[in-house]
């Protein structure tokens, strides 16, 4: 399984006119919901055979007025951290 997941919410090529890519990364509700949905299913079998959580990082868009609010909403949705570089 994956060691971690990065949710790219900053992609300018993600059909923004349909609410995808950076468009979802500009909406605090979407960011929180997406992080929550992914974190809920982001598990893998650990070395001992037990299921363990996979870290989830939200890749934030710089095309936003208040990136702090978006980062807080990612955290509220269960993200283990954020990335803020393209």
CSV table of N, CA and C in Angstrom, one decimal:
chain,number,residue,atom,x,y,z
A,1,UNK,N,0.8,-1.2,0.0
A,1,UNK,CA,0.0,0.0,0.0
A,1,UNK,C,0.8,1.2,0.0
A,2,UNK,N,0.2,2.3,-0.1
A,2,UNK,CA,0.9,3.7,-0.2
A,2,UNK,C,1.4,4.0,1.2
A,3,UNK,N,2.5,4.8,1.2
A,3,UNK,CA,3.0,5.3,2.5
A,3,UNK,C,2.2,6.5,3.0
A,4,UNK,N,1.7,7.3,2.0
A,4,UNK,CA,0.9,8.5,2.3
A,4,UNK,C,0.1,8.8,1.0
A,5,UNK,N,-0.9,9.7,1.2
A,5,UNK,CA,-1.7,10.2,0.1
A,5,UNK,C,-1.7,11.7,0.1
A,6,UNK,N,-1.5,12.3,-1.1
A,6,UNK,CA,-1.6,13.7,-1.3
A,6,UNK,C,-2.8,14.0,-2.1
A,7,UNK,N,-3.7,14.8,-1.6
A,7,UNK,CA,-4.9,15.2,-2.4
A,7,UNK,C,-4.6,16.5,-3.1
A,8,UNK,N,-4.5,16.5,-4.4
A,8,UNK,CA,-4.1,17.6,-5.2
A,8,UNK,C,-5.4,18.5,-5.4
A,9,UNK,N,-5.5,19.5,-4.5
A,9,UNK,CA,-6.6,20.5,-4.7
A,9,UNK,C,-6.1,21.8,-5.2
A,10,UNK,N,-5.1,21.7,-6.0
A,10,UNK,CA,-4.5,22.9,-6.6
A,10,UNK,C,-4.3,22.8,-8.1
A,11,UNK,N,-4.7,21.8,-8.7
A,11,UNK,CA,-4.5,21.5,-10.1
A,11,UNK,C,-5.3,22.5,-11.0
A,12,UNK,N,-4.7,23.4,-11.8
A,12,UNK,CA,-5.4,24.2,-12.6
A,12,UNK,C,-6.0,23.5,-13.8
A,13,UNK,N,-5.7,22.3,-14.0
A,13,UNK,CA,-6.1,21.5,-15.2
A,13,UNK,C,-7.3,20.6,-14.8
A,14,UNK,N,-7.9,20.7,-13.7
A,14,UNK,CA,-8.9,19.8,-13.2
A,14,UNK,C,-10.3,20.1,-13.5
A,15,UNK,N,-10.5,20.8,-14.6
A,15,UNK,CA,-11.9,21.1,-15.0
A,15,UNK,C,-12.6,22.0,-13.9
A,16,UNK,N,-12.0,23.1,-13.7
A,16,UNK,CA,-12.5,24.1,-12.7
A,16,UNK,C,-13.9,24.5,-12.9
A,17,UNK,N,-14.3,24.6,-14.2
A,17,UNK,CA,-15.7,24.9,-14.5
A,17,UNK,C,-16.7,23.9,-14.0
A,18,UNK,N,-16.2,22.7,-13.7
A,18,UNK,CA,-17.1,21.7,-13.1
A,18,UNK,C,-16.9,21.4,-11.7
A,19,UNK,N,-16.2,22.4,-11.0
A,19,UNK,CA,-15.9,22.3,-9.6
A,19,UNK,C,-14.8,21.3,-9.2
A,20,UNK,N,-13.9,21.0,-10.1
A,20,UNK,CA,-12.9,20.0,-9.8
A,20,UNK,C,-11.5,20.7,-9.8
A,21,UNK,N,-10.5,20.0,-9.4
A,21,UNK,CA,-9.1,20.6,-9.3
A,21,UNK,C,-9.1,21.8,-8.4
A,22,UNK,N,-8.5,22.9,-8.8
A,22,UNK,CA,-8.3,24.0,-7.9
A,22,UNK,C,-9.6,24.6,-7.4
A,23,UNK,N,-10.7,24.4,-8.2
A,23,UNK,CA,-12.0,25.0,-7.8
A,23,UNK,C,-12.5,24.3,-6.5
A,24,UNK,N,-12.3,23.0,-6.3
A,24,UNK,CA,-12.7,22.4,-5.1
A,24,UNK,C,-11.7,22.9,-3.9
A,25,UNK,N,-10.5,23.2,-4.3
A,25,UNK,CA,-9.5,23.6,-3.3
A,25,UNK,C,-9.8,25.1,-2.8
A,26,UNK,N,-10.6,25.8,-3.5
A,26,UNK,CA,-11.0,27.1,-3.1
A,26,UNK,C,-12.3,27.2,-2.3
A,27,UNK,N,-12.9,26.0,-2.1
A,27,UNK,CA,-14.1,25.9,-1.3
A,27,UNK,C,-13.9,25.2,0.0
A,28,UNK,N,-13.9,25.9,1.1
A,28,UNK,CA,-13.6,25.3,2.4
A,28,UNK,C,-14.5,24.1,2.7
A,29,UNK,N,-15.8,24.1,2.4
A,29,UNK,CA,-16.6,23.0,2.6
A,29,UNK,C,-16.2,21.7,1.8
A,30,UNK,N,-15.8,21.9,0.6
A,30,UNK,CA,-15.3,20.8,-0.3
A,30,UNK,C,-14.0,20.3,0.3
A,31,UNK,N,-13.1,21.1,0.7
A,31,UNK,CA,-11.8,20.7,1.2
A,31,UNK,C,-12.0,19.8,2.5
A,32,UNK,N,-12.9,20.3,3.4
A,32,UNK,CA,-13.1,19.5,4.6
A,32,UNK,C,-13.8,18.2,4.2
A,33,UNK,N,-14.8,18.2,3.4
A,33,UNK,CA,-15.5,17.0,3.0
A,33,UNK,C,-14.6,16.0,2.3
A,34,UNK,N,-13.8,16.4,1.3
A,34,UNK,CA,-12.9,15.5,0.6
A,34,UNK,C,-11.9,14.9,1.5
A,35,UNK,N,-11.3,15.7,2.4
A,35,UNK,CA,-10.3,15.2,3.4
A,35,UNK,C,-11.0,14.1,4.3
A,36,UNK,N,-12.2,14.4,4.7
A,36,UNK,CA,-12.9,13.4,5.6
A,36,UNK,C,-13.2,12.1,4.9
A,37,UNK,N,-13.7,12.2,3.6
A,37,UNK,CA,-14.0,11.0,2.8
A,37,UNK,C,-12.8,10.2,2.6
A,38,UNK,N,-11.7,10.8,2.2
A,38,UNK,CA,-10.5,10.1,1.9
A,38,UNK,C,-9.9,9.5,3.2
A,39,UNK,N,-9.8,10.3,4.3
A,39,UNK,CA,-9.2,9.8,5.5
A,39,UNK,C,-10.0,8.6,6.1
A,40,UNK,N,-11.3,8.6,5.8
A,40,UNK,CA,-12.1,7.4,6.3
A,40,UNK,C,-11.7,6.1,5.7
A,41,UNK,N,-11.3,6.2,4.4
A,41,UNK,CA,-11.0,4.9,3.7
A,41,UNK,C,-9.5,4.7,3.5
A,42,UNK,N,-8.7,5.6,4.0
A,42,UNK,CA,-7.2,5.6,3.8
A,42,UNK,C,-6.6,4.7,4.8
A,43,UNK,N,-6.7,3.4,4.6
A,43,UNK,CA,-6.1,2.4,5.5
A,43,UNK,C,-5.3,1.3,4.7
A,44,UNK,N,-4.4,0.7,5.3
A,44,UNK,CA,-3.6,-0.4,4.7
A,44,UNK,C,-3.3,-1.4,5.8
A,45,UNK,N,-2.9,-2.5,5.3
A,45,UNK,CA,-2.5,-3.6,6.2
A,45,UNK,C,-1.0,-3.3,6.7
A,46,UNK,N,-0.8,-3.2,8.0
A,46,UNK,CA,0.5,-2.9,8.5
A,46,UNK,C,1.4,-4.2,8.5
A,47,UNK,N,2.6,-4.0,9.0
A,47,UNK,CA,3.6,-5.1,9.0
A,47,UNK,C,3.1,-6.3,10.0
A,48,UNK,N,2.3,-5.9,10.9
A,48,UNK,CA,1.8,-7.0,11.8
A,48,UNK,C,0.5,-7.6,11.4
A,49,UNK,N,0.0,-7.2,10.2
A,49,UNK,CA,-1.2,-7.7,9.6
A,49,UNK,C,-2.5,-6.9,10.1
A,50,UNK,N,-2.3,-6.0,11.0
A,50,UNK,CA,-3.4,-5.2,11.4
A,50,UNK,C,-3.6,-4.0,10.5
A,51,UNK,N,-4.8,-3.5,10.4
A,51,UNK,CA,-5.1,-2.3,9.6
A,51,UNK,C,-4.6,-1.1,10.3
A,52,UNK,N,-4.0,-0.2,9.5
A,52,UNK,CA,-3.5,1.1,10.0
A,52,UNK,C,-3.9,2.2,9.1
A,53,UNK,N,-3.9,3.4,9.7
A,53,UNK,CA,-4.3,4.6,8.9
A,53,UNK,C,-3.1,5.0,8.0
A,54,UNK,N,-3.4,5.5,6.9
A,54,UNK,CA,-2.4,6.1,5.9
A,54,UNK,C,-2.5,7.6,6.1
A,55,UNK,N,-1.4,8.2,6.3
A,55,UNK,CA,-1.4,9.7,6.3
A,55,UNK,C,-2.0,10.3,5.1
A,56,UNK,N,-2.8,11.4,5.3
A,56,UNK,CA,-3.4,12.1,4.2
A,56,UNK,C,-3.0,13.6,4.2
A,57,UNK,N,-2.5,14.1,3.1
A,57,UNK,CA,-2.1,15.5,3.0
A,57,UNK,C,-2.9,16.2,2.0
A,58,UNK,N,-3.4,17.4,2.3
A,58,UNK,CA,-4.1,18.2,1.3
A,58,UNK,C,-3.2,19.2,0.7
A,59,UNK,N,-3.0,19.1,-0.6
A,59,UNK,CA,-2.2,20.0,-1.4
A,59,UNK,C,-3.0,21.2,-1.7
A,60,UNK,N,-2.7,22.3,-1.1
A,60,UNK,CA,-3.6,23.5,-1.2
A,60,UNK,C,-3.2,24.4,-2.4
A,61,UNK,N,-4.2,25.1,-2.9
A,61,UNK,CA,-3.9,26.0,-4.0
A,61,UNK,C,-3.5,27.4,-3.5
A,62,UNK,N,-2.6,28.0,-4.1
A,62,UNK,CA,-2.2,29.4,-3.7
A,62,UNK,C,-3.2,30.4,-4.2
A,63,UNK,N,-4.1,30.0,-5.0
A,63,UNK,CA,-5.1,30.9,-5.7
A,63,UNK,C,-6.3,31.1,-4.7
A,64,UNK,N,-6.1,31.6,-3.5
A,64,UNK,CA,-7.1,31.7,-2.5
A,64,UNK,C,-6.8,33.0,-1.7
A,65,UNK,N,-7.8,33.6,-1.2
A,65,UNK,CA,-7.6,34.8,-0.3
A,65,UNK,C,-7.0,34.4,1.0
A,66,UNK,N,-7.6,33.4,1.7
A,66,UNK,CA,-7.2,33.0,3.0
A,66,UNK,C,-6.8,31.5,3.1
A,67,UNK,N,-5.5,31.2,2.9
A,67,UNK,CA,-5.1,29.8,2.9
A,67,UNK,C,-5.2,29.2,4.3
A,68,UNK,N,-5.1,30.1,5.3
A,68,UNK,CA,-5.1,29.6,6.7
A,68,UNK,C,-6.5,28.9,6.9
A,69,UNK,N,-7.6,29.5,6.5
A,69,UNK,CA,-8.9,29.0,6.7
A,69,UNK,C,-9.0,27.6,6.0
A,70,UNK,N,-8.5,27.6,4.7
A,70,UNK,CA,-8.6,26.3,4.0
A,70,UNK,C,-7.8,25.2,4.7
A,71,UNK,N,-6.6,25.6,5.2
A,71,UNK,CA,-5.8,24.6,5.9
A,71,UNK,C,-6.5,24.1,7.2
A,72,UNK,N,-7.1,25.0,7.9
A,72,UNK,CA,-7.9,24.6,9.1
A,72,UNK,C,-9.0,23.7,8.8
A,73,UNK,N,-9.7,23.9,7.6
A,73,UNK,CA,-10.8,23.0,7.2
A,73,UNK,C,-10.2,21.6,6.8
A,74,UNK,N,-9.1,21.6,6.2
A,74,UNK,CA,-8.4,20.3,5.8
A,74,UNK,C,-8.2,19.5,7.1
A,75,UNK,N,-7.6,20.2,8.1
A,75,UNK,CA,-7.3,19.6,9.4
A,75,UNK,C,-8.6,19.1,10.0
A,76,UNK,N,-9.7,19.9,10.0
A,76,UNK,CA,-11.0,19.5,10.6
A,76,UNK,C,-11.5,18.3,9.9
A,77,UNK,N,-11.2,18.1,8.6
A,77,UNK,CA,-11.6,16.9,7.8
A,77,UNK,C,-10.8,15.7,8.1
A,78,UNK,N,-9.7,15.9,8.9
A,78,UNK,CA,-8.9,14.7,9.2
A,78,UNK,C,-7.6,14.6,8.5
A,79,UNK,N,-7.2,15.6,7.7
A,79,UNK,CA,-5.9,15.6,7.0
A,79,UNK,C,-4.8,15.6,8.1
A,80,UNK,N,-3.8,14.9,7.8
A,80,UNK,CA,-2.6,14.8,8.8
A,80,UNK,C,-1.7,16.0,8.6
A,81,UNK,N,-1.8,16.7,7.4
A,81,UNK,CA,-1.0,17.8,7.1
A,81,UNK,C,-1.4,18.4,5.8
A,82,UNK,N,-0.7,19.5,5.5
A,82,UNK,CA,-1.0,20.2,4.2
A,82,UNK,C,0.3,20.4,3.5
A,83,UNK,N,0.2,20.4,2.2
A,83,UNK,CA,1.4,20.9,1.4
A,83,UNK,C,1.0,22.1,0.6
A,84,UNK,N,1.9,23.0,0.4
A,84,UNK,CA,1.5,24.3,-0.2
A,84,UNK,C,2.6,24.7,-1.3
A,85,UNK,N,2.9,23.8,-2.1
A,85,UNK,CA,3.9,24.1,-3.2
A,85,UNK,C,3.5,23.3,-4.4
A,86,UNK,N,3.7,23.9,-5.6
A,86,UNK,CA,3.5,23.2,-6.8
A,86,UNK,C,4.8,22.9,-7.5
